[in-house]
PDB file of C-alpha atoms in Angstrom:
ATOM      1  CA  UNK B   1     -44.092 -72.584 -77.641  1.00 67.00           C
ATOM      2  CA  UNK B   2     -43.239 -74.768 -74.670  1.00 89.00           C
ATOM      3  CA  UNK B   3     -44.035 -78.442 -73.946  1.00 97.00           C
ATOM      4  CA  UNK B   4     -45.663 -80.847 -76.429  1.00 98.00           C
ATOM      5  CA  UNK B   5     -46.499 -84.376 -75.259  1.00 98.00           C
ATOM      6  CA  UNK B   6     -47.262 -87.331 -77.533  1.00 98.00           C
ATOM      7  CA  UNK B   7     -48.963 -90.474 -76.275  1.00 97.00           C
ATOM      8  CA  UNK B   8     -50.973 -93.431 -77.567  1.00 96.00           C
ATOM      9  CA  UNK B   9     -53.887 -95.637 -76.562  1.00 95.00           C
ATOM     10  CA  UNK B  10     -52.176 -98.861 -77.633  1.00 85.00           C
ATOM     11  CA  UNK B  11     -48.681-100.010 -78.487  1.00 76.00           C
ATOM     12  CA  UNK B  12     -46.511 -98.924 -81.417  1.00 73.00           C
ATOM     13  CA  UNK B  13     -48.637 -96.548 -83.509  1.00 81.00           C
ATOM     14  CA  UNK B  14     -45.560 -94.431 -84.280  1.00 91.00           C
ATOM     15  CA  UNK B  15     -45.257 -92.120 -81.257  1.00 95.00           C
ATOM     16  CA  UNK B  16     -41.452 -92.287 -81.010  1.00 94.00           C
ATOM     17  CA  UNK B  17     -40.893 -91.920 -84.756  1.00 94.00           C
ATOM     18  CA  UNK B  18     -43.286 -88.947 -84.883  1.00 96.00           C
ATOM     19  CA  UNK B  19     -41.703 -87.288 -81.849  1.00 97.00           C
ATOM     20  CA  UNK B  20     -38.228 -87.698 -83.351  1.00 96.00           C
ATOM     21  CA  UNK B  21     -39.312 -86.348 -86.748  1.00 95.00           C
ATOM     22  CA  UNK B  22     -40.899 -83.327 -85.057  1.00 97.00           C
ATOM     23  CA  UNK B  23     -37.771 -82.668 -83.009  1.00 97.00           C
ATOM     24  CA  UNK B  24     -35.536 -82.828 -86.082  1.00 94.00           C
ATOM     25  CA  UNK B  25     -37.630 -80.200 -87.900  1.00 95.00           C
ATOM     26  CA  UNK B  26     -38.549 -78.059 -84.900  1.00 97.00           C
ATOM     27  CA  UNK B  27     -37.916 -74.339 -85.610  1.00 96.00           C
ATOM     28  CA  UNK B  28     -36.338 -73.596 -82.210  1.00 96.00           C
ATOM     29  CA  UNK B  29     -33.881 -75.436 -79.969  1.00 97.00           C
ATOM     30  CA  UNK B  30     -35.709 -78.439 -78.538  1.00 98.00           C
ATOM     31  CA  UNK B  31     -35.221 -81.221 -76.007  1.00 98.00           C
ATOM     32  CA  UNK B  32     -36.799 -84.594 -76.798  1.00 98.00           C
ATOM     33  CA  UNK B  33     -37.644 -86.568 -73.643  1.00 98.00           C
ATOM     34  CA  UNK B  34     -38.149 -90.329 -73.884  1.00 96.00           C
ATOM     35  CA  UNK B  35     -40.635 -90.805 -71.043  1.00 96.00           C
ATOM     36  CA  UNK B  36     -42.038 -94.186 -72.111  1.00 95.00           C
ATOM     37  CA  UNK B  37     -41.859 -96.393 -69.005  1.00 94.00           C
ATOM     38  CA  UNK B  38     -41.993 -99.595 -71.076  1.00 90.00           C
ATOM     39  CA  UNK B  39     -38.190 -99.545 -70.958  1.00 80.00           C
ATOM     40  CA  UNK B  40     -35.283 -99.452 -73.417  1.00 79.00           C
ATOM     41  CA  UNK B  41     -34.512 -96.252 -75.310  1.00 85.00           C
ATOM     42  CA  UNK B  42     -35.917 -96.682 -78.808  1.00 87.00           C
ATOM     43  CA  UNK B  43     -33.784 -93.828 -80.113  1.00 93.00           C
ATOM     44  CA  UNK B  44     -30.472 -95.064 -78.683  1.00 92.00           C
ATOM     45  CA  UNK B  45     -31.088 -98.572 -80.003  1.00 90.00           C
ATOM     46  CA  UNK B  46     -32.853 -97.515 -83.209  1.00 90.00           C
ATOM     47  CA  UNK B  47     -31.955 -94.183 -84.775  1.00 92.00           C
ATOM     48  CA  UNK B  48     -28.492 -94.073 -83.129  1.00 92.00           C
ATOM     49  CA  UNK B  49     -27.991 -97.832 -83.680  1.00 89.00           C
ATOM     50  CA  UNK B  50     -26.378 -98.408 -80.296  1.00 88.00           C
ATOM     51  CA  UNK B  51     -23.485 -96.028 -80.925  1.00 90.00           C
ATOM     52  CA  UNK B  52     -24.163 -94.012 -77.751  1.00 91.00           C
ATOM     53  CA  UNK B  53     -23.872 -95.748 -74.358  1.00 90.00           C
ATOM     54  CA  UNK B  54     -26.994 -95.712 -72.124  1.00 88.00           C
ATOM     55  CA  UNK B  55     -25.239 -93.855 -69.308  1.00 91.00           C
ATOM     56  CA  UNK B  56     -27.408 -90.727 -69.288  1.00 94.00           C
ATOM     57  CA  UNK B  57     -31.121 -90.138 -69.052  1.00 95.00           C
ATOM     58  CA  UNK B  58     -34.155 -90.371 -66.809  1.00 96.00           C
ATOM     59  CA  UNK B  59     -32.700 -92.623 -64.117  1.00 94.00           C
ATOM     60  CA  UNK B  60     -29.804 -90.237 -63.558  1.00 96.00           C
ATOM     61  CA  UNK B  61     -32.308 -87.364 -63.413  1.00 97.00           C
ATOM     62  CA  UNK B  62     -34.196 -89.242 -60.676  1.00 96.00           C
ATOM     63  CA  UNK B  63     -30.935 -89.509 -58.727  1.00 96.00           C
ATOM     64  CA  UNK B  64     -30.262 -85.793 -59.281  1.00 97.00           C
ATOM     65  CA  UNK B  65     -33.737 -84.986 -57.958  1.00 97.00           C
ATOM     66  CA  UNK B  66     -33.137 -87.008 -54.788  1.00 96.00           C
ATOM     67  CA  UNK B  67     -29.941 -85.022 -54.282  1.00 97.00           C
ATOM     68  CA  UNK B  68     -31.736 -81.713 -54.858  1.00 97.00           C
ATOM     69  CA  UNK B  69     -29.794 -80.802 -58.013  1.00 97.00           C
ATOM     70  CA  UNK B  70     -32.298 -81.628 -60.778  1.00 97.00           C
ATOM     71  CA  UNK B  71     -32.139 -78.126 -62.297  1.00 95.00           C
ATOM     72  CA  UNK B  72     -28.343 -78.032 -62.313  1.00 95.00           C
ATOM     73  CA  UNK B  73     -27.866 -81.548 -63.686  1.00 96.00           C
ATOM     74  CA  UNK B  74     -30.619 -81.583 -66.300  1.00 97.00           C
ATOM     75  CA  UNK B  75     -28.496 -80.772 -69.357  1.00 96.00           C
ATOM     76  CA  UNK B  76     -25.771 -83.143 -68.173  1.00 96.00           C
ATOM     77  CA  UNK B  77     -28.232 -85.973 -68.807  1.00 97.00           C
ATOM     78  CA  UNK B  78     -28.948 -85.011 -72.423  1.00 97.00           C
ATOM     79  CA  UNK B  79     -27.128 -85.999 -75.573  1.00 96.00           C
ATOM     80  CA  UNK B  80     -26.876 -84.005 -78.798  1.00 95.00           C
ATOM     81  CA  UNK B  81     -28.821 -85.385 -81.764  1.00 94.00           C
ATOM     82  CA  UNK B  82     -28.295 -82.404 -84.082  1.00 92.00           C
ATOM     83  CA  UNK B  83     -25.481 -80.312 -82.618  1.00 89.00           C
ATOM     84  CA  UNK B  84     -26.968 -78.352 -79.696  1.00 89.00           C
ATOM     85  CA  UNK B  85     -30.221 -77.566 -81.513  1.00 96.00           C
ATOM     86  CA  UNK B  86     -31.837 -80.947 -80.817  1.00 97.00           C
ATOM     87  CA  UNK B  87     -30.972 -82.757 -77.590  1.00 97.00           C
ATOM     88  CA  UNK B  88     -32.283 -86.045 -76.191  1.00 97.00           C
ATOM     89  CA  UNK B  89     -33.032 -87.237 -72.682  1.00 97.00           C
ATOM     90  CA  UNK B  90     -32.772 -91.024 -73.147  1.00 96.00           C
ATOM     91  CA  UNK B  91     -35.402 -93.203 -71.544  1.00 94.00           C
ATOM     92  CA  UNK B  92     -35.197 -96.131 -69.179  1.00 92.00           C
ATOM     93  CA  UNK B  93     -32.855 -99.030 -69.831  1.00 87.00           C
ATOM     94  CA  UNK B  94     -35.482-101.510 -68.648  1.00 88.00           C
ATOM     95  CA  UNK B  95     -39.047-101.504 -67.336  1.00 88.00           C
ATOM     96  CA  UNK B  96     -37.902-102.412 -63.804  1.00 91.00           C
ATOM     97  CA  UNK B  97     -36.628 -98.847 -63.429  1.00 93.00           C
ATOM     98  CA  UNK B  98     -40.107 -97.378 -63.925  1.00 95.00           C
ATOM     99  CA  UNK B  99     -40.996 -97.284 -60.212  1.00 94.00           C
ATOM    100  CA  UNK B 100     -38.134 -94.864 -59.581  1.00 93.00           C
ATOM    101  CA  UNK B 101     -39.856 -92.339 -61.851  1.00 96.00           C
ATOM    102  CA  UNK B 102     -42.907 -91.712 -59.649  1.00 96.00           C
ATOM    103  CA  UNK B 103     -41.236 -88.976 -57.610  1.00 96.00           C
ATOM    104  CA  UNK B 104     -39.480 -87.476 -60.644  1.00 97.00           C
ATOM    105  CA  UNK B 105     -42.349 -86.666 -63.010  1.00 98.00           C
ATOM    106  CA  UNK B 106     -43.837 -83.649 -61.201  1.00 98.00           C
ATOM    107  CA  UNK B 107     -40.541 -81.816 -60.495  1.00 98.00           C
ATOM    108  CA  UNK B 108     -39.350 -82.688 -64.002  1.00 98.00           C
ATOM    109  CA  UNK B 109     -42.502 -81.117 -65.462  1.00 97.00           C
ATOM    110  CA  UNK B 110     -41.527 -77.831 -63.786  1.00 97.00           C
ATOM    111  CA  UNK B 111     -37.976 -78.014 -65.146  1.00 97.00           C
ATOM    112  CA  UNK B 112     -39.268 -78.697 -68.659  1.00 97.00           C
ATOM    113  CA  UNK B 113     -41.771 -75.832 -68.539  1.00 96.00           C
ATOM    114  CA  UNK B 114     -39.035 -73.446 -67.406  1.00 96.00           C
ATOM    115  CA  UNK B 115     -36.864 -74.263 -70.424  1.00 96.00           C
ATOM    116  CA  UNK B 116     -39.043 -71.939 -72.485  1.00 94.00           C
ATOM    117  CA  UNK B 117     -37.407 -69.012 -70.710  1.00 93.00           C
ATOM    118  CA  UNK B 118     -34.090 -70.056 -72.254  1.00 94.00           C
ATOM    119  CA  UNK B 119     -35.591 -70.244 -75.756  1.00 95.00           C
ATOM    120  CA  UNK B 120     -35.845 -74.042 -75.677  1.00 97.00           C
ATOM    121  CA  UNK B 121     -38.981 -76.108 -76.291  1.00 98.00           C
ATOM    122  CA  UNK B 122     -39.721 -79.686 -75.245  1.00 98.00           C
ATOM    123  CA  UNK B 123     -41.232 -82.708 -77.001  1.00 98.00           C
ATOM    124  CA  UNK B 124     -42.198 -85.598 -74.733  1.00 98.00           C
ATOM    125  CA  UNK B 125     -42.580 -89.176 -75.950  1.00 97.00           C
ATOM    126  CA  UNK B 126     -44.940 -90.329 -73.183  1.00 97.00           C
ATOM    127  CA  UNK B 127     -45.495 -93.839 -74.514  1.00 94.00           C
ATOM    128  CA  UNK B 128     -48.775 -95.639 -73.953  1.00 94.00           C
ATOM    129  CA  UNK B 129     -51.506 -94.273 -71.718  1.00 95.00           C
ATOM    130  CA  UNK B 130     -52.409 -96.183 -68.577  1.00 92.00           C
ATOM    131  CA  UNK B 131     -48.981 -97.653 -67.906  1.00 93.00           C
ATOM    132  CA  UNK B 132     -48.106 -98.099 -64.240  1.00 94.00           C
ATOM    133  CA  UNK B 133     -45.653 -95.376 -63.111  1.00 96.00           C
ATOM    134  CA  UNK B 134     -46.422 -93.501 -66.347  1.00 96.00           C
ATOM    135  CA  UNK B 135     -45.603 -89.799 -66.899  1.00 97.00           C
ATOM    136  CA  UNK B 136     -49.098 -88.316 -66.447  1.00 97.00           C
ATOM    137  CA  UNK B 137     -47.736 -85.147 -64.731  1.00 97.00           C
ATOM    138  CA  UNK B 138     -45.867 -84.377 -67.973  1.00 98.00           C
ATOM    139  CA  UNK B 139     -49.099 -84.608 -69.975  1.00 98.00           C
ATOM    140  CA  UNK B 140     -51.037 -82.520 -67.457  1.00 98.00           C
ATOM    141  CA  UNK B 141     -48.507 -79.688 -67.625  1.00 97.00           C
ATOM    142  CA  UNK B 142     -48.058 -79.795 -71.419  1.00 98.00           C
ATOM    143  CA  UNK B 143     -49.249 -76.990 -73.688  1.00 97.00           C
ATOM    144  CA  UNK B 144     -50.326 -79.569 -76.280  1.00 98.00           C
ATOM    145  CA  UNK B 145     -51.204 -83.254 -75.798  1.00 98.00           C
ATOM    146  CA  UNK B 146     -51.358 -85.317 -78.982  1.00 98.00           C
ATOM    147  CA  UNK B 147     -53.047 -88.715 -78.850  1.00 97.00           C
ATOM    148  CA  UNK B 148     -51.373 -90.578 -81.701  1.00 97.00           C
ATOM    149  CA  UNK B 149     -53.329 -93.294 -83.489  1.00 96.00           C
ATOM    150  CA  UNK B 150     -53.380 -95.248 -86.700  1.00 96.00           C
ATOM    151  CA  UNK B 151     -56.644 -95.235 -88.613  1.00 96.00           C
ATOM    152  CA  UNK B 152     -57.525 -98.925 -88.455  1.00 95.00           C
ATOM    153  CA  UNK B 153     -60.632-100.047 -86.590  1.00 95.00           C
ATOM    154  CA  UNK B 154     -58.701-101.664 -83.685  1.00 95.00           C
ATOM    155  CA  UNK B 155     -56.578 -98.524 -83.262  1.00 95.00           C
ATOM    156  CA  UNK B 156     -59.559 -96.163 -83.353  1.00 95.00           C
ATOM    157  CA  UNK B 157     -61.454 -98.406 -80.940  1.00 95.00           C
ATOM    158  CA  UNK B 158     -58.535 -98.321 -78.485  1.00 95.00           C
ATOM    159  CA  UNK B 159     -58.311 -94.538 -78.780  1.00 96.00           C
ATOM    160  CA  UNK B 160     -62.031 -94.203 -78.162  1.00 95.00           C
ATOM    161  CA  UNK B 161     -61.673 -96.207 -74.945  1.00 93.00           C
ATOM    162  CA  UNK B 162     -58.970 -93.845 -73.683  1.00 95.00           C
ATOM    163  CA  UNK B 163     -59.727 -90.383 -75.017  1.00 96.00           C
ATOM    164  CA  UNK B 164     -62.549 -89.490 -72.626  1.00 95.00           C
ATOM    165  CA  UNK B 165     -60.536 -90.577 -69.580  1.00 96.00           C
ATOM    166  CA  UNK B 166     -57.602 -88.493 -70.794  1.00 97.00           C
ATOM    167  CA  UNK B 167     -59.856 -85.516 -71.476  1.00 97.00           C
ATOM    168  CA  UNK B 168     -61.352 -85.663 -67.976  1.00 97.00           C
ATOM    169  CA  UNK B 169     -57.902 -85.922 -66.423  1.00 97.00           C
ATOM    170  CA  UNK B 170     -56.670 -82.850 -68.305  1.00 97.00           C
ATOM    171  CA  UNK B 171     -59.745 -80.881 -67.230  1.00 97.00           C
ATOM    172  CA  UNK B 172     -59.512 -81.862 -63.560  1.00 97.00           C
ATOM    173  CA  UNK B 173     -55.750 -81.985 -63.041  1.00 96.00           C
ATOM    174  CA  UNK B 174     -54.149 -80.413 -66.105  1.00 96.00           C
ATOM    175  CA  UNK B 175     -54.347 -77.288 -68.234  1.00 95.00           C
ATOM    176  CA  UNK B 176     -57.685 -78.146 -69.843  1.00 96.00           C
ATOM    177  CA  UNK B 177     -59.003 -80.276 -72.688  1.00 96.00           C
ATOM    178  CA  UNK B 178     -58.233 -77.602 -75.270  1.00 97.00           C
ATOM    179  CA  UNK B 179     -54.647 -78.896 -75.126  1.00 97.00           C
ATOM    180  CA  UNK B 180     -55.822 -82.272 -76.472  1.00 98.00           C
ATOM    181  CA  UNK B 181     -56.001 -83.306 -80.123  1.00 98.00           C
ATOM    182  CA  UNK B 182     -55.723 -86.461 -82.214  1.00 98.00           C
ATOM    183  CA  UNK B 183     -52.731 -87.016 -84.485  1.00 98.00           C
ATOM    184  CA  UNK B 184     -53.374 -89.615 -87.190  1.00 97.00           C
ATOM    185  CA  UNK B 185     -50.789 -91.941 -88.705  1.00 96.00           C
ATOM    186  CA  UNK B 186     -51.715 -92.853 -92.272  1.00 94.00           C
ATOM    187  CA  UNK B 187     -55.077 -91.165 -92.736  1.00 95.00           C
ATOM    188  CA  UNK B 188     -57.436 -93.130 -94.965  1.00 95.00           C
ATOM    189  CA  UNK B 189     -56.139 -96.593 -94.007  1.00 95.00           C
ATOM    190  CA  UNK B 190     -59.077 -97.013 -93.984  1.00 96.00           C
ATOM    191  CA  UNK B 191     -60.715 -94.229 -91.940  1.00 96.00           C
ATOM    192  CA  UNK B 192     -60.396 -90.507 -92.571  1.00 97.00           C
ATOM    193  CA  UNK B 193     -60.154 -87.577 -90.169  1.00 97.00           C
ATOM    194  CA  UNK B 194     -63.857 -86.686 -90.349  1.00 97.00           C
ATOM    195  CA  UNK B 195     -64.899 -90.239 -89.456  1.00 97.00           C
ATOM    196  CA  UNK B 196     -62.419 -90.452 -86.585  1.00 97.00           C
ATOM    197  CA  UNK B 197     -63.496 -87.081 -85.212  1.00 96.00           C
ATOM    198  CA  UNK B 198     -67.109 -88.266 -85.309  1.00 96.00           C
ATOM    199  CA  UNK B 199     -66.275 -91.544 -83.564  1.00 95.00           C
ATOM    200  CA  UNK B 200     -64.058 -90.057 -80.857  1.00 95.00           C
ATOM    201  CA  UNK B 201     -65.536 -86.609 -80.337  1.00 94.00           C
ATOM    202  CA  UNK B 202     -62.041 -85.172 -80.209  1.00 95.00           C
ATOM    203  CA  UNK B 203     -60.487 -82.709 -82.662  1.00 96.00           C
ATOM    204  CA  UNK B 204     -58.090 -84.113 -85.246  1.00 98.00           C
ATOM    205  CA  UNK B 205     -54.990 -81.946 -85.418  1.00 97.00           C
ATOM    206  CA  UNK B 206     -53.344 -83.349 -88.547  1.00 97.00           C
ATOM    207  CA  UNK B 207     -52.081 -86.547 -90.156  1.00 96.00           C
ATOM    208  CA  UNK B 208     -48.595 -87.973 -90.584  1.00 96.00           C
ATOM    209  CA  UNK B 209     -47.902 -89.609 -93.934  1.00 95.00           C
ATOM    210  CA  UNK B 210     -47.536 -93.379 -94.046  1.00 93.00           C
ATOM    211  CA  UNK B 211     -43.915 -93.518 -95.230  1.00 93.00           C
ATOM    212  CA  UNK B 212     -42.262 -96.811 -94.306  1.00 91.00           C
ATOM    213  CA  UNK B 213     -38.834 -96.030 -95.747  1.00 90.00           C
ATOM    214  CA  UNK B 214     -38.422 -92.732 -93.904  1.00 90.00           C
ATOM    215  CA  UNK B 215     -39.925 -94.254 -90.742  1.00 92.00           C
ATOM    216  CA  UNK B 216     -37.366 -97.057 -90.851  1.00 91.00           C
ATOM    217  CA  UNK B 217     -34.560 -94.513 -91.119  1.00 90.00           C
ATOM    218  CA  UNK B 218     -35.710 -92.999 -87.818  1.00 91.00           C
ATOM    219  CA  UNK B 219     -36.813 -96.111 -85.965  1.00 91.00           C
ATOM    220  CA  UNK B 220     -33.974 -98.494 -86.865  1.00 88.00           C
ATOM    221  CA  UNK B 221     -31.371 -96.227 -88.470  1.00 87.00           C
ATOM    222  CA  UNK B 222     -31.886 -97.654 -91.958  1.00 86.00           C
ATOM    223  CA  UNK B 223     -30.187 -95.773 -94.835  1.00 83.00           C
ATOM    224  CA  UNK B 224     -32.527 -93.626 -96.918  1.00 75.00           C
ATOM    225  CA  UNK B 225     -30.684 -91.671 -99.580  1.00 69.00           C
ATOM    226  CA  UNK B 226     -30.092 -88.110-100.660  1.00 65.00           C
ATOM    227  CA  UNK B 227     -33.770 -87.098-100.804  1.00 75.00           C
ATOM    228  CA  UNK B 228     -34.284 -87.806 -97.107  1.00 76.00           C
ATOM    229  CA  UNK B 229     -35.441 -84.255 -96.276  1.00 77.00           C
ATOM    230  CA  UNK B 230     -38.065 -84.391 -99.057  1.00 88.00           C
ATOM    231  CA  UNK B 231     -39.644 -87.639 -97.823  1.00 92.00           C
ATOM    232  CA  UNK B 232     -43.443 -87.607 -97.383  1.00 94.00           C
ATOM    233  CA  UNK B 233     -42.948 -88.235 -93.657  1.00 94.00           C
ATOM    234  CA  UNK B 234     -41.067 -84.977 -93.257  1.00 94.00           C
ATOM    235  CA  UNK B 235     -43.390 -82.985 -95.499  1.00 95.00           C
ATOM    236  CA  UNK B 236     -46.312 -84.006 -93.285  1.00 97.00           C
ATOM    237  CA  UNK B 237     -44.244 -83.356 -90.146  1.00 96.00           C
ATOM    238  CA  UNK B 238     -43.896 -79.704 -91.146  1.00 96.00           C
ATOM    239  CA  UNK B 239     -47.692 -79.474 -91.420  1.00 97.00           C
ATOM    240  CA  UNK B 240     -48.062 -81.072 -87.986  1.00 97.00           C
ATOM    241  CA  UNK B 241     -45.617 -78.609 -86.421  1.00 97.00           C
ATOM    242  CA  UNK B 242     -47.564 -75.673 -87.838  1.00 97.00           C
ATOM    243  CA  UNK B 243     -50.811 -77.128 -86.484  1.00 98.00           C
ATOM    244  CA  UNK B 244     -49.224 -77.608 -83.043  1.00 98.00           C
ATOM    245  CA  UNK B 245     -48.221 -73.941 -82.985  1.00 97.00           C
ATOM    246  CA  UNK B 246     -51.822 -72.957 -83.742  1.00 97.00           C
ATOM    247  CA  UNK B 247     -53.172 -75.299 -81.043  1.00 97.00           C
ATOM    248  CA  UNK B 248     -50.878 -73.806 -78.414  1.00 96.00           C
ATOM    249  CA  UNK B 249     -51.659 -70.258 -79.504  1.00 95.00           C
ATOM    250  CA  UNK B 250     -55.394 -70.932 -79.064  1.00 94.00           C
ATOM    251  CA  UNK B 251     -54.803 -72.518 -75.667  1.00 94.00           C
ATOM    252  CA  UNK B 252     -52.724 -69.624 -74.418  1.00 92.00           C
ATOM    253  CA  UNK B 253     -55.217 -67.102 -75.751  1.00 93.00           C
ATOM    254  CA  UNK B 254     -57.884 -68.824 -73.656  1.00 87.00           C
ATOM    255  CA  UNK B 255     -55.673 -68.764 -70.570  1.00 84.00           C
ATOM    256  CA  UNK B 256     -54.665 -65.099 -70.932  1.00 79.00           C
ATOM    257  CA  UNK B 257     -57.892 -63.580 -69.455  1.00 67.00           C
ATOM    258  CA  UNK B 258     -57.726 -66.069 -66.566  1.00 56.00           C
ATOM    259  CA  UNK B 259     -54.141 -65.068 -65.786  1.00 49.00           C
ATOM    260  CA  UNK B 260     -55.017 -61.372 -65.932  1.00 48.00           C
ATOM    261  CA  UNK B 261     -57.971 -61.904 -63.596  1.00 49.00           C
ATOM    262  CA  UNK B 262     -55.768 -63.730 -61.093  1.00 42.00           C
ATOM    263  CA  UNK B 263     -53.229 -60.903 -61.209  1.00 40.00           C
ATOM    264  CA  UNK B 264     -55.957 -58.345 -60.510  1.00 49.00           C
ATOM    265  CA  UNK B 265     -57.284 -60.370 -57.566  1.00 52.00           C
ATOM    266  CA  UNK B 266     -53.783 -60.754 -56.143  1.00 42.00           C
ATOM    267  CA  UNK B 267     -52.489 -57.219 -56.596  1.00 42.00           C
ATOM    268  CA  UNK B 268     -55.690 -55.226 -56.885  1.00 50.00           C
TER     269      UNK B 268
END
């Protein structure tokens, strides 16, 4: 495993909640990066309910990059969500800071990819596609890119307008369109995976359960109760994580012959 990026075609389909749920259940140490340039860390203000000051995160990483110490200072700009197993890079405080990210995304993508060598994976909350100063280099370098959508007609229509552009970008500038898959929020409300696959022409990876109570516990820090771990949201998250592993395995299997061929051409 390595880098998994989640994005959306329109606002608020559940990208941040899904990314946080995945990070909490991820089987290896993981860093969750809030790369949504819309501004304001949803996790600091929501799940953590403002108990952690916004003094670390992407802006400080941009400063570290300008000083040539991005690698050394990366972990200094993370906070622990679940001991050291799940760490967070908080996002921007406000949207006005987005322009300072343009020169950070590409070098940050290299740092994130290299974390795999230390046994750490990465989940990126990339926010909405098409945003000015958005984190496209993080999507292009990801091992899996999940386009998150609800299953309503407006949501599917928005995804259809974006998916082909994203696919072409990944083919031309990224690791290939076999990294791309749809992740549904609330399948059957009203459309199902088969219908969405037919409409979009993109594979559907899996579906997250529509579970408002558990979602509220992650998005706004609402209390849930003792059966939190058994919530439908988390049961479906485990299925999604397994499907992501399979997607990345297939992608890397495809890349393996290419890498071997390049090695032979280089070293004879």
